[in-house]
Coordinates of C-alpha atoms in Angstrom, one line a residue:
Chain A
M1 CA 0.0 0.0 0.0
T2 CA 2.8 2.4 0.9
S3 CA 5.1 1.6 -2.0
T4 CA 3.0 3.8 -4.4
L5 CA 4.4 7.2 -3.4
T6 CA 5.4 8.0 -6.9
P7 CA 5.6 11.5 -8.1
A8 CA 2.3 12.5 -9.6
P9 CA 2.2 14.5 -12.8
G10 CA 1.9 18.2 -11.9
R11 CA -1.8 18.9 -11.2
T12 CA -1.4 22.1 -9.2
A13 CA -2.6 25.4 -10.8
T14 CA 0.8 27.1 -10.6
P15 CA 3.6 25.1 -12.1
H16 CA 6.5 27.3 -11.2
R17 CA 5.7 27.0 -7.5
R18 CA 5.6 23.2 -7.4
T19 CA 7.6 22.2 -4.4
K20 CA 8.5 18.7 -3.5
R21 CA 5.9 18.6 -0.7
V22 CA 3.0 19.2 -3.1
R23 CA 4.4 16.6 -5.5
W24 CA 4.0 13.6 -3.3
R25 CA 1.1 14.8 -1.4
G26 CA -1.4 14.0 -4.2
P27 CA -1.0 10.2 -4.3
L28 CA -0.5 9.9 -0.6
M29 CA -3.8 11.8 0.0
A30 CA -5.5 9.6 -2.5
W31 CA -4.5 6.4 -0.7
L32 CA -5.3 7.9 2.7
F33 CA -8.8 8.6 1.6
L34 CA -9.1 5.1 0.1
A35 CA -7.6 3.4 3.1
P36 CA -10.8 2.7 5.2
A37 CA -12.6 1.2 2.2
L38 CA -9.6 -1.0 1.2
L39 CA -9.0 -2.1 4.8
L40 CA -12.7 -3.2 5.2
F41 CA -12.7 -4.9 1.9
L42 CA -9.5 -6.7 2.7
Y43 CA -10.8 -8.0 6.0
F44 CA -14.3 -8.9 5.2
K45 CA -14.2 -9.8 1.5
F46 CA -10.7 -10.8 0.3
I47 CA -9.3 -12.5 3.3
P48 CA -12.5 -14.6 3.7
M49 CA -12.3 -15.5 0.0
F50 CA -8.8 -16.8 0.3
V51 CA -9.5 -18.5 3.6
G52 CA -12.4 -20.2 1.9
L53 CA -10.2 -21.4 -1.0
W54 CA -7.5 -22.6 1.4
K55 CA -9.9 -24.4 3.7
S56 CA -11.6 -26.1 0.8
F57 CA -8.5 -28.4 0.5
F58 CA -8.5 -29.4 4.1
K59 CA -10.4 -31.5 6.6
V60 CA -11.0 -28.7 9.1
Q61 CA -10.7 -29.7 12.7
T62 CA -10.8 -27.2 15.5
F63 CA -8.4 -28.8 18.0
L64 CA -6.5 -31.5 16.0
G65 CA -5.3 -29.1 13.3
D66 CA -6.3 -29.2 9.7
E67 CA -5.6 -32.2 7.6
W68 CA -4.6 -31.8 3.9
L69 CA -7.1 -33.5 1.6
G70 CA -6.3 -32.1 -1.8
L71 CA -9.4 -32.2 -4.0
E72 CA -11.2 -34.7 -1.8
N73 CA -13.8 -32.1 -0.7
Y74 CA -14.6 -31.3 -4.3
K75 CA -14.9 -35.0 -5.1
T76 CA -17.4 -35.3 -2.2
I77 CA -19.5 -32.5 -3.6
I78 CA -19.5 -33.9 -7.2
S79 CA -20.3 -37.4 -6.2
D80 CA -22.8 -36.5 -3.4
A81 CA -26.5 -37.0 -4.4
D82 CA -27.6 -34.3 -2.0
F83 CA -25.3 -31.7 -3.6
A84 CA -26.4 -32.8 -7.1
A85 CA -30.0 -32.3 -6.1
A86 CA -29.3 -28.9 -4.4
I87 CA -27.4 -27.6 -7.5
W88 CA -30.3 -28.7 -9.7
H89 CA -32.8 -27.0 -7.4
S90 CA -30.8 -23.8 -7.4
I91 CA -30.6 -23.7 -11.2
L92 CA -34.3 -24.5 -11.5
L93 CA -35.3 -21.8 -9.0
A94 CA -32.9 -19.3 -10.6
L95 CA -34.2 -19.9 -14.1
G96 CA -37.8 -20.1 -13.2
T97 CA -37.7 -16.9 -11.1
T98 CA -35.6 -15.1 -13.7
I99 CA -37.9 -16.0 -16.7
G100 CA -41.1 -15.5 -14.7
S101 CA -40.1 -12.1 -13.5
L102 CA -38.8 -10.9 -16.9
V103 CA -41.9 -12.0 -18.8
L104 CA -44.4 -10.6 -16.2
G105 CA -42.2 -7.5 -15.7
L106 CA -42.2 -6.7 -19.4
G107 CA -46.0 -7.4 -19.7
F108 CA -46.8 -5.0 -16.8
A109 CA -44.4 -2.4 -18.0
L110 CA -46.1 -2.4 -21.4
L111 CA -49.5 -2.1 -19.8
I112 CA -48.7 0.8 -17.5
E113 CA -46.4 2.7 -19.8
G114 CA -47.4 6.2 -20.5
P115 CA -47.4 9.7 -19.3
A116 CA -50.6 9.4 -17.3
R117 CA -50.3 11.3 -14.0
Y118 CA -52.2 8.9 -11.8
L119 CA -49.9 6.0 -12.7
W120 CA -47.3 7.0 -10.1
F121 CA -49.6 5.5 -7.5
V122 CA -49.8 2.2 -9.3
R123 CA -46.0 2.2 -9.9
T124 CA -45.2 3.0 -6.3
A125 CA -47.7 0.4 -4.9
A126 CA -46.4 -2.3 -7.3
F127 CA -42.8 -1.6 -6.4
L128 CA -43.2 -2.1 -2.7
P129 CA -42.3 -5.9 -2.7
V130 CA -38.8 -5.0 -3.9
V131 CA -37.9 -2.8 -1.0
T132 CA -39.4 -5.0 1.7
T133 CA -37.3 -7.1 4.1
M134 CA -37.0 -10.6 2.7
A135 CA -37.2 -12.4 6.0
A136 CA -40.4 -10.7 7.0
V137 CA -42.0 -11.1 3.6
A138 CA -41.2 -14.8 3.6
E139 CA -42.9 -15.3 7.0
V140 CA -46.0 -13.6 5.6
W141 CA -46.0 -15.9 2.5
R142 CA -45.4 -18.9 4.7
I143 CA -48.6 -18.1 6.5
M144 CA -50.5 -17.4 3.2
F145 CA -49.2 -20.8 1.9
H146 CA -50.9 -22.6 4.8
P147 CA -52.0 -25.9 3.3
A148 CA -55.4 -26.1 5.0
D149 CA -58.5 -25.5 2.9
S150 CA -59.0 -22.2 4.8
G151 CA -55.4 -21.0 4.1
M152 CA -55.3 -17.6 2.4
L153 CA -54.0 -18.7 -1.0
N154 CA -56.2 -21.8 -1.0
T155 CA -59.2 -19.6 -0.3
I156 CA -58.3 -17.3 -3.2
I157 CA -57.9 -20.1 -5.7
G158 CA -61.1 -21.7 -4.3
W159 CA -63.0 -18.6 -5.7
V160 CA -62.0 -19.5 -9.2
G161 CA -62.7 -23.2 -8.6
V162 CA -59.3 -24.7 -8.1
D163 CA -58.8 -27.4 -5.5
P164 CA -56.7 -26.6 -2.4
Q165 CA -53.0 -27.1 -2.9
P166 CA -50.5 -28.4 -0.4
W167 CA -48.0 -25.6 -1.4
L168 CA -44.9 -25.8 0.8
A169 CA -46.0 -29.0 2.5
S170 CA -45.6 -31.3 -0.5
E171 CA -42.4 -32.5 -2.1
H172 CA -43.9 -31.9 -5.5
S173 CA -44.9 -28.3 -5.0
S174 CA -42.5 -26.8 -2.4
L175 CA -39.9 -25.5 -5.0
W176 CA -42.6 -24.1 -7.2
S177 CA -44.2 -22.3 -4.2
I178 CA -40.9 -20.6 -3.4
M179 CA -40.6 -19.6 -7.0
L180 CA -44.0 -18.0 -6.9
M181 CA -42.9 -15.8 -4.0
S182 CA -39.6 -14.9 -5.7
I183 CA -41.4 -14.0 -8.9
W184 CA -43.8 -11.8 -6.9
R185 CA -40.8 -10.0 -5.5
G186 CA -38.7 -9.9 -8.7
T187 CA -41.4 -8.7 -11.1
P188 CA -41.7 -5.1 -10.0
Y189 CA -38.0 -4.6 -10.1
D190 CA -37.8 -5.8 -13.7
M191 CA -40.9 -3.8 -14.5
M192 CA -39.3 -0.6 -13.3
I193 CA -36.1 -1.2 -15.4
F194 CA -38.2 -2.0 -18.5
L195 CA -40.2 1.2 -17.9
A196 CA -37.0 3.2 -17.9
G197 CA -36.0 1.4 -21.1
L198 CA -39.3 2.1 -22.8
V199 CA -38.9 5.8 -22.3
G200 CA -35.9 5.7 -24.6
V201 CA -37.7 4.1 -27.6
D202 CA -37.9 6.4 -30.6
R203 CA -41.5 7.7 -30.8
T204 CA -41.3 8.5 -34.5
L205 CA -41.0 4.8 -35.2
Y206 CA -44.4 4.2 -33.6
E207 CA -45.9 7.0 -35.7
A208 CA -44.4 5.5 -38.8
A209 CA -45.7 2.0 -38.0
A210 CA -49.1 3.5 -37.3
V211 CA -49.1 5.2 -40.7
D212 CA -48.1 1.9 -42.4
G213 CA -51.0 0.2 -40.6
A214 CA -48.8 -2.3 -38.8
S215 CA -50.5 -4.4 -36.1
T216 CA -49.7 -4.0 -32.4
W217 CA -47.9 -7.3 -32.4
H218 CA -45.7 -6.1 -35.3
R219 CA -44.9 -2.9 -33.5
L220 CA -43.8 -4.8 -30.4
R221 CA -41.9 -7.4 -32.4
H222 CA -39.9 -5.0 -34.6
I223 CA -39.6 -1.7 -32.7
T224 CA -40.1 -2.2 -28.9
L225 CA -38.4 -5.5 -28.2
P226 CA -35.2 -4.8 -30.2
A227 CA -34.9 -1.5 -28.4
L228 CA -35.2 -3.3 -25.0
R229 CA -32.6 -6.0 -25.8
P230 CA -29.7 -4.5 -23.8
V231 CA -32.0 -3.9 -20.8
F232 CA -33.1 -7.5 -21.1
W233 CA -29.6 -8.9 -21.0
I234 CA -28.6 -6.8 -18.0
L235 CA -31.6 -8.0 -16.1
F236 CA -31.0 -11.6 -17.1
T237 CA -27.3 -11.6 -16.0
L238 CA -28.2 -9.9 -12.7
A239 CA -31.0 -12.3 -12.0
A240 CA -28.8 -15.3 -12.8
I241 CA -26.1 -14.2 -10.4
R242 CA -28.7 -13.5 -7.7
G243 CA -30.8 -16.6 -8.3
L244 CA -28.0 -19.1 -7.7
R245 CA -27.1 -17.8 -4.3
V246 CA -30.7 -17.8 -3.0
F247 CA -30.8 -18.5 0.7
V248 CA -33.1 -16.5 2.9
E249 CA -36.3 -17.3 1.0
V250 CA -35.7 -21.1 1.2
Y251 CA -34.3 -21.0 4.7
V252 CA -37.5 -19.2 6.0
L253 CA -40.1 -20.9 3.9
T254 CA -39.1 -24.5 4.0
N255 CA -35.5 -24.8 5.2
G256 CA -35.0 -27.2 2.3
G257 CA -37.9 -29.5 3.2
P258 CA -40.0 -31.4 2.9
N259 CA -37.6 -34.3 2.6
G260 CA -34.9 -32.2 0.8
S261 CA -37.3 -31.3 -2.1
S262 CA -36.4 -27.6 -2.0
E263 CA -32.8 -27.8 -0.7
V264 CA -30.7 -25.3 -2.5
L265 CA -26.9 -25.0 -2.6
M266 CA -26.7 -22.3 0.0
T267 CA -29.0 -23.9 2.5
L268 CA -27.0 -27.1 2.2
I269 CA -23.7 -25.3 2.6
Y270 CA -25.1 -23.5 5.7
K271 CA -26.2 -26.8 7.3
L272 CA -22.8 -28.4 6.6
G273 CA -20.9 -25.4 7.9
F274 CA -22.9 -24.4 11.0
Q275 CA -24.8 -27.5 12.0
K276 CA -22.5 -30.4 11.1
N277 CA -19.3 -28.3 11.4
D278 CA -17.9 -29.7 8.2
L279 CA -16.2 -26.5 7.3
G280 CA -13.9 -28.0 4.6
V281 CA -16.7 -29.3 2.4
A282 CA -18.8 -26.2 3.1
S283 CA -15.9 -24.0 1.9
A284 CA -15.6 -26.1 -1.2
G285 CA -19.3 -25.7 -1.7
G286 CA -18.9 -21.9 -1.6
I287 CA -16.1 -22.1 -4.2
V288 CA -18.3 -24.2 -6.4
L289 CA -21.1 -21.7 -6.1
F290 CA -18.7 -18.9 -7.0
L291 CA -17.5 -20.8 -10.1
A292 CA -21.1 -21.5 -11.1
T293 CA -22.0 -17.9 -10.8
L294 CA -19.0 -16.9 -12.8
A295 CA -19.8 -19.5 -15.5
L296 CA -23.4 -18.3 -15.8
T297 CA -22.3 -14.6 -16.1
L298 CA -19.9 -15.6 -18.9
I299 CA -22.5 -17.6 -20.7
A300 CA -25.0 -14.8 -20.5
Q301 CA -22.3 -12.4 -21.9
M302 CA -21.6 -14.8 -24.8
L303 CA -25.2 -15.2 -25.7
R304 CA -25.5 -11.5 -25.7
R305 CA -22.6 -11.1 -28.1
R306 CA -24.1 -13.8 -30.4
Q307 CA -27.4 -11.9 -30.4
A308 CA -25.7 -8.7 -31.2
R309 CA -24.2 -10.1 -34.4
Chain B
M1 CA -53.5 8.8 -34.3
R2 CA -50.6 9.4 -31.9
F3 CA -48.5 6.9 -30.0
D4 CA -46.8 7.7 -26.8
S5 CA -46.3 4.1 -25.8
A6 CA -45.7 0.7 -27.3
L7 CA -49.3 -0.5 -27.0
G8 CA -50.8 3.0 -27.4
L9 CA -53.3 2.2 -24.6
E10 CA -53.4 5.6 -23.0
S11 CA -54.8 7.2 -26.2
R12 CA -57.8 4.9 -26.3
K13 CA -61.0 6.4 -25.1
G14 CA -64.4 5.1 -24.3
P15 CA -66.0 3.2 -21.4
M16 CA -64.5 -0.2 -22.4
A17 CA -61.0 1.2 -22.5
V18 CA -61.4 2.9 -19.1
A19 CA -62.9 -0.2 -17.5
G20 CA -60.0 -2.3 -18.9
K21 CA -57.4 0.1 -17.5
V22 CA -59.0 0.2 -14.0
L23 CA -59.1 -3.6 -14.0
I24 CA -55.4 -3.9 -14.9
Y25 CA -54.3 -1.3 -12.4
G26 CA -56.5 -2.6 -9.7
F27 CA -55.2 -6.1 -10.3
M28 CA -51.6 -5.0 -10.0
V29 CA -52.1 -3.0 -6.8
V30 CA -54.0 -5.9 -5.2
V31 CA -51.4 -8.5 -6.2
F32 CA -48.3 -6.6 -5.2
T33 CA -49.6 -5.0 -2.0
G34 CA -52.1 -7.6 -0.9
P35 CA -49.7 -9.6 1.3
L36 CA -48.5 -6.4 2.9
V37 CA -52.0 -5.0 3.5
G38 CA -53.0 -8.4 4.9
L39 CA -50.1 -8.2 7.3
L40 CA -51.0 -4.7 8.4
V41 CA -54.6 -5.7 9.0
S42 CA -53.9 -9.0 10.7
A43 CA -51.2 -7.7 13.0
F44 CA -53.9 -5.6 14.7
S45 CA -56.5 -8.4 14.8
K46 CA -57.1 -11.4 17.0
T47 CA -55.2 -14.2 15.2
L48 CA -55.0 -17.5 16.8
D49 CA -54.6 -19.9 14.0
P50 CA -52.5 -19.4 10.8
T51 CA -55.6 -19.6 8.6
S52 CA -57.1 -16.4 10.0
F53 CA -54.6 -14.2 8.1
S54 CA -56.8 -12.1 5.8
L55 CA -57.4 -8.7 4.3
W56 CA -60.5 -8.2 6.4
P57 CA -60.1 -6.7 9.9
D58 CA -61.4 -9.1 12.6
E59 CA -61.6 -7.0 15.7
F60 CA -59.1 -4.3 16.4
T61 CA -56.6 -5.2 19.2
L62 CA -53.1 -4.2 20.3
E63 CA -52.7 -7.6 22.1
N64 CA -50.1 -8.8 19.6
F65 CA -47.9 -5.9 20.3
V66 CA -48.2 -6.3 24.0
Q67 CA -47.3 -10.0 23.8
A68 CA -44.4 -9.0 21.5
K69 CA -42.8 -7.3 24.5
E70 CA -42.8 -10.5 26.4
K71 CA -41.1 -12.2 23.5
N72 CA -38.3 -9.6 23.4
V73 CA -39.4 -8.2 20.0
Y74 CA -38.5 -4.7 21.0
L75 CA -35.0 -5.7 22.1
Y76 CA -34.5 -7.2 18.6
L77 CA -35.8 -4.1 17.1
L78 CA -33.4 -2.0 19.1
N79 CA -30.5 -4.3 18.0
S80 CA -31.5 -3.8 14.4
F81 CA -31.5 0.0 14.9
I82 CA -28.1 -0.1 16.5
V83 CA -26.6 -2.1 13.7
V84 CA -28.3 0.0 10.9
G85 CA -27.5 3.3 12.6
F86 CA -23.8 2.8 13.1
G87 CA -23.5 0.6 10.0
L88 CA -25.0 3.3 7.7
L89 CA -22.9 6.0 9.3
L90 CA -19.8 4.0 8.7
Q91 CA -20.8 3.0 5.2
M92 CA -21.6 6.5 4.1
L93 CA -18.3 7.9 5.5
V94 CA -16.2 5.2 3.9
S95 CA -18.0 5.7 0.6
V96 CA -17.6 9.4 0.5
F97 CA -13.9 9.2 1.4
A98 CA -13.2 6.5 -1.1
A99 CA -15.2 8.3 -3.8
Y100 CA -13.3 11.5 -3.3
S101 CA -10.1 9.7 -4.1
L102 CA -11.5 7.8 -7.1
A103 CA -13.3 10.8 -8.6
R104 CA -11.0 13.7 -7.9
K105 CA -7.5 12.3 -7.9
K106 CA -5.2 10.7 -10.5
F107 CA -2.8 8.2 -9.1
R108 CA -1.0 5.0 -10.1
G109 CA -3.1 1.9 -9.3
M110 CA -6.4 3.6 -9.7
T111 CA -7.7 1.1 -12.3
F112 CA -6.6 -1.7 -10.0
V113 CA -8.6 -0.3 -7.2
L114 CA -11.7 0.2 -9.4
L115 CA -11.3 -3.4 -10.5
L116 CA -11.2 -4.5 -6.8
M117 CA -14.5 -2.7 -6.1
L118 CA -16.2 -4.4 -9.1
T119 CA -14.8 -7.8 -7.9
T120 CA -16.4 -7.3 -4.5
M121 CA -19.7 -6.6 -6.1
M122 CA -19.4 -9.8 -8.1
L123 CA -18.7 -11.7 -5.0
P124 CA -21.9 -12.3 -3.1
E125 CA -21.7 -12.5 0.7
E126 CA -23.4 -15.9 0.6
I127 CA -20.3 -17.4 -1.0
I128 CA -17.9 -16.2 1.7
A129 CA -20.3 -16.8 4.7
I130 CA -18.5 -19.8 6.1
P131 CA -14.9 -18.5 5.9
L132 CA -16.2 -15.1 7.1
S133 CA -17.3 -16.7 10.3
L134 CA -13.8 -18.1 10.7
V135 CA -12.2 -14.7 10.0
L136 CA -14.6 -13.0 12.4
S137 CA -13.9 -15.4 15.2
D138 CA -10.1 -14.6 15.0
M139 CA -9.3 -11.5 13.0
P140 CA -5.9 -11.9 11.2
L141 CA -3.1 -9.8 12.8
L142 CA -5.5 -8.3 15.4
H143 CA -6.5 -11.5 17.0
V144 CA -9.8 -10.3 18.4
N145 CA -13.0 -12.3 18.3
L146 CA -15.9 -10.3 16.8
I147 CA -18.5 -13.1 17.1
G148 CA -21.2 -12.0 19.5
T149 CA -20.4 -8.3 19.2
Y150 CA -22.1 -5.5 17.5
A151 CA -18.9 -4.7 15.7
G152 CA -19.1 -8.0 14.0
M153 CA -22.4 -7.0 12.4
I154 CA -21.4 -3.4 11.7
L155 CA -17.9 -3.5 10.3
P156 CA -18.5 -6.0 7.4
V157 CA -21.2 -3.7 6.0
G158 CA -18.9 -0.7 6.2
A159 CA -17.6 -0.9 2.7
W160 CA -20.0 -1.5 -0.1
G161 CA -18.9 -1.3 -3.8
F162 CA -22.3 -0.1 -5.0
S163 CA -22.4 2.8 -2.7
I164 CA -18.8 3.8 -3.5
L165 CA -19.4 3.7 -7.3
V166 CA -22.6 5.7 -7.1
M167 CA -20.8 8.3 -5.1
T168 CA -17.8 8.4 -7.4
E169 CA -20.0 8.9 -10.5
F170 CA -21.6 11.9 -8.7
M171 CA -18.4 13.5 -7.6
K172 CA -16.9 13.4 -11.1
E173 CA -19.6 16.0 -12.0
V174 CA -18.4 18.6 -9.6
P175 CA -16.6 21.3 -11.7
V176 CA -12.8 21.3 -11.3
E177 CA -12.7 25.1 -11.3
L178 CA -14.2 25.3 -7.8
E179 CA -11.5 23.1 -6.5
E180 CA -8.7 24.9 -8.2
A181 CA -9.9 28.3 -7.0
A182 CA -9.9 27.0 -3.4
R183 CA -6.5 25.5 -3.9
I184 CA -5.1 28.8 -5.0
D185 CA -6.6 30.4 -2.0
G186 CA -4.5 28.0 0.0
A187 CA -7.2 25.7 1.3
G188 CA -6.0 22.3 2.4
E189 CA -7.1 18.9 1.1
L190 CA -9.5 18.2 4.0
R191 CA -11.0 21.6 3.8
I192 CA -11.8 21.3 0.1
F193 CA -13.2 17.9 0.7
A194 CA -15.5 18.9 3.6
T195 CA -16.6 22.4 2.5
I196 CA -16.8 22.1 -1.3
I197 CA -17.1 18.6 -2.6
V198 CA -19.3 16.9 0.0
P199 CA -21.9 19.7 0.2
L200 CA -22.3 19.6 -3.6
C201 CA -22.9 15.9 -3.5
R202 CA -25.9 16.1 -1.1
P203 CA -28.4 14.5 -3.6
A204 CA -26.1 11.5 -3.9
L205 CA -25.9 11.2 -0.1
G206 CA -29.7 10.6 -0.3
V207 CA -29.3 7.9 -2.9
I208 CA -26.6 5.9 -1.0
G209 CA -28.3 6.6 2.3
V210 CA -31.6 4.9 1.2
F211 CA -29.9 2.1 -0.6
G212 CA -27.5 1.5 2.3
F213 CA -30.3 1.5 4.8
T214 CA -32.3 -1.2 3.0
M215 CA -29.1 -3.2 2.4
I216 CA -28.1 -3.2 6.0
W217 CA -31.6 -3.6 7.4
D218 CA -32.1 -6.7 5.1
Q219 CA -28.9 -8.4 6.3
Y220 CA -29.6 -12.0 7.3
L221 CA -26.6 -14.3 7.0
L222 CA -24.3 -11.9 8.7
P223 CA -26.3 -11.5 12.0
L224 CA -27.0 -15.3 11.8
I225 CA -23.3 -15.9 11.9
V226 CA -22.3 -13.2 14.3
A227 CA -25.1 -13.5 16.9
P228 CA -25.3 -16.9 18.5
E229 CA -27.0 -15.6 21.6
S230 CA -30.6 -14.4 21.2
S231 CA -29.9 -11.2 23.1
M232 CA -27.8 -10.0 20.1
W233 CA -30.4 -11.0 17.4
T234 CA -31.6 -8.5 14.9
L235 CA -35.3 -8.5 14.1
P236 CA -35.1 -10.3 10.7
I237 CA -33.3 -13.4 12.1
A238 CA -35.4 -13.4 15.3
L239 CA -38.7 -13.9 13.3
R240 CA -38.1 -17.6 13.0
S241 CA -38.3 -18.0 16.8
L242 CA -41.6 -16.2 17.0
R243 CA -43.6 -18.5 14.8
S244 CA -45.9 -20.0 17.4
D245 CA -47.1 -18.6 20.7
E246 CA -49.6 -20.2 23.0
E247 CA -51.1 -16.8 23.9
V248 CA -51.8 -15.2 20.5
G249 CA -50.9 -17.9 18.0
I250 CA -49.2 -16.2 15.0
G251 CA -50.0 -12.7 16.4
V252 CA -46.5 -12.0 17.7
L253 CA -44.9 -13.1 14.5
L254 CA -47.2 -10.8 12.5
A255 CA -46.5 -7.8 14.8
A256 CA -42.8 -8.4 14.6
S257 CA -42.9 -8.9 10.8
L258 CA -44.8 -5.6 10.5
L259 CA -42.1 -3.9 12.6
A260 CA -39.4 -5.5 10.4
L261 CA -41.1 -4.3 7.2
L262 CA -42.1 -0.8 8.1
P263 CA -38.7 0.9 8.3
S264 CA -37.6 0.0 4.8
I265 CA -41.1 0.8 3.4
I266 CA -41.0 4.2 5.1
A267 CA -37.4 4.8 3.8
F268 CA -38.5 4.0 0.3
L269 CA -41.6 6.2 0.4
A270 CA -39.7 9.1 1.9
F271 CA -36.8 8.9 -0.6
Q272 CA -38.6 7.6 -3.6
R273 CA -37.0 9.9 -6.1
Q274 CA -33.5 9.1 -4.9
F275 CA -34.4 5.4 -4.9
M276 CA -35.5 5.5 -8.5
R277 CA -32.5 7.5 -9.6
G278 CA -30.2 5.0 -8.0
L279 CA -32.0 2.2 -9.6
T280 CA -32.0 3.5 -13.2
S281 CA -28.6 5.2 -13.2
G282 CA -27.0 2.1 -14.5
A283 CA -26.0 1.3 -10.9
I284 CA -26.7 -2.2 -10.0
K285 CA -27.7 -3.7 -6.7
G286 CA -25.1 -6.3 -5.9

């Protein structure tokens, strides 16, 4: 950190009065102002990252000292059926939530686009789920998902003649129920970003299309959607990164149950690390999660490039 | 025929069009606020069994909030406020200082520092949760144990890449002439920073303030790792322990959930403009 006290190019207003003192003060000041941020990042981001990588090669034992295992922990993860299921659930949940939120977000954005004054109320109300505390929202949904016939969601679907569902209580529907809540929370965010994107679409194109007598579908297909493409990819990449590391929703709603049917990577890592004290495998799981996130981001970028061609 | 939007809905007139619009808007408001309104209503109603959660008020009562005191809910709320108060203060200070350096200075290694910031944003806290608990229990070089302390919940949220980058973008906008004039007048570095740059960035302070608040208030894994004793719990992680109560059923949980939700909702409503600006300025919540 301190080896960077190189003379800065003269930035003072009066070149002939540049003294030695002023010359090195620039960079030193710069690093001083950065120091708190760098120190906190070092301690709470970078050191943990390296500790995690390091521990992932060991059998971590508190009093006996760590035992070198090489890639054993990673082999455990790859060959373990629980991990395979958790990775699959994470991917399914991430994809379902991402696509659901994108499609609904775009649909709602198109419906409430426009300069109307009274729309601010609709937008504000619709955006509330995004800013709410996940743990509390998840508790509310857990209550709404109550599987009894008189549970809130079962009452609502009863009005339109659908039979009561077990929601979180069944192995077949637990993951889909979590997805439903995540889509509810993700849609307004995507909607807002799409709305911001729609503002930038060239109005004269719409006029021209109207003159040519193009249908609404054609207008969407050839003017609106192409203009939104960059926004779409940003949202997709973001959601993919966020979706894989899902934890709080699952932890609160089902804690991976029933019978492991909604166990995701992060809940499994948490159980391994803090309940079974298997820190080595848990650290390796964290690294795998990181690599998966990185891979997804790169894939999204590649798809984006191919689209652009 | 004029088009101000993709579907051209707003230019349609007539009773059918109006009815359709009202239906769409009503549907959206109900779907997205329904669970929250239900919570607000049910927290003040008699609720013994989980199925009595509804949008219709039962009979108004404050019983749930009285019972919540027995269950230490207000202690958890206080813990949350301590963490968010000091955490946000630290986060904003750190961001403003770092941004000053990144926006107003040229020095060797700047690109590298920016890259570091971006890396931290790409590195979700979930990934480092397990090793972070090891680091916190024995801080390298300092050899202090932060598990079970407020500092353990406050320090890790002190530096946030998003907040630093938003602030940096803003500070770049401040005209360099002001700074140079002050320099010629002989003002020192700290004085320029405190009396010229920071006051001009007040709108950005609102943006990073409201985002920082929701980010810290929403922390879950960190307090889970740091607070093994229930006396240190913040409200979000305490909710799980309030699920059933022989006195009021799910009433305490509903009251506590409402208390956990209100601060971020109020923060959002009060700083809506800043919130939307932060959201759409290309800044990304990481």
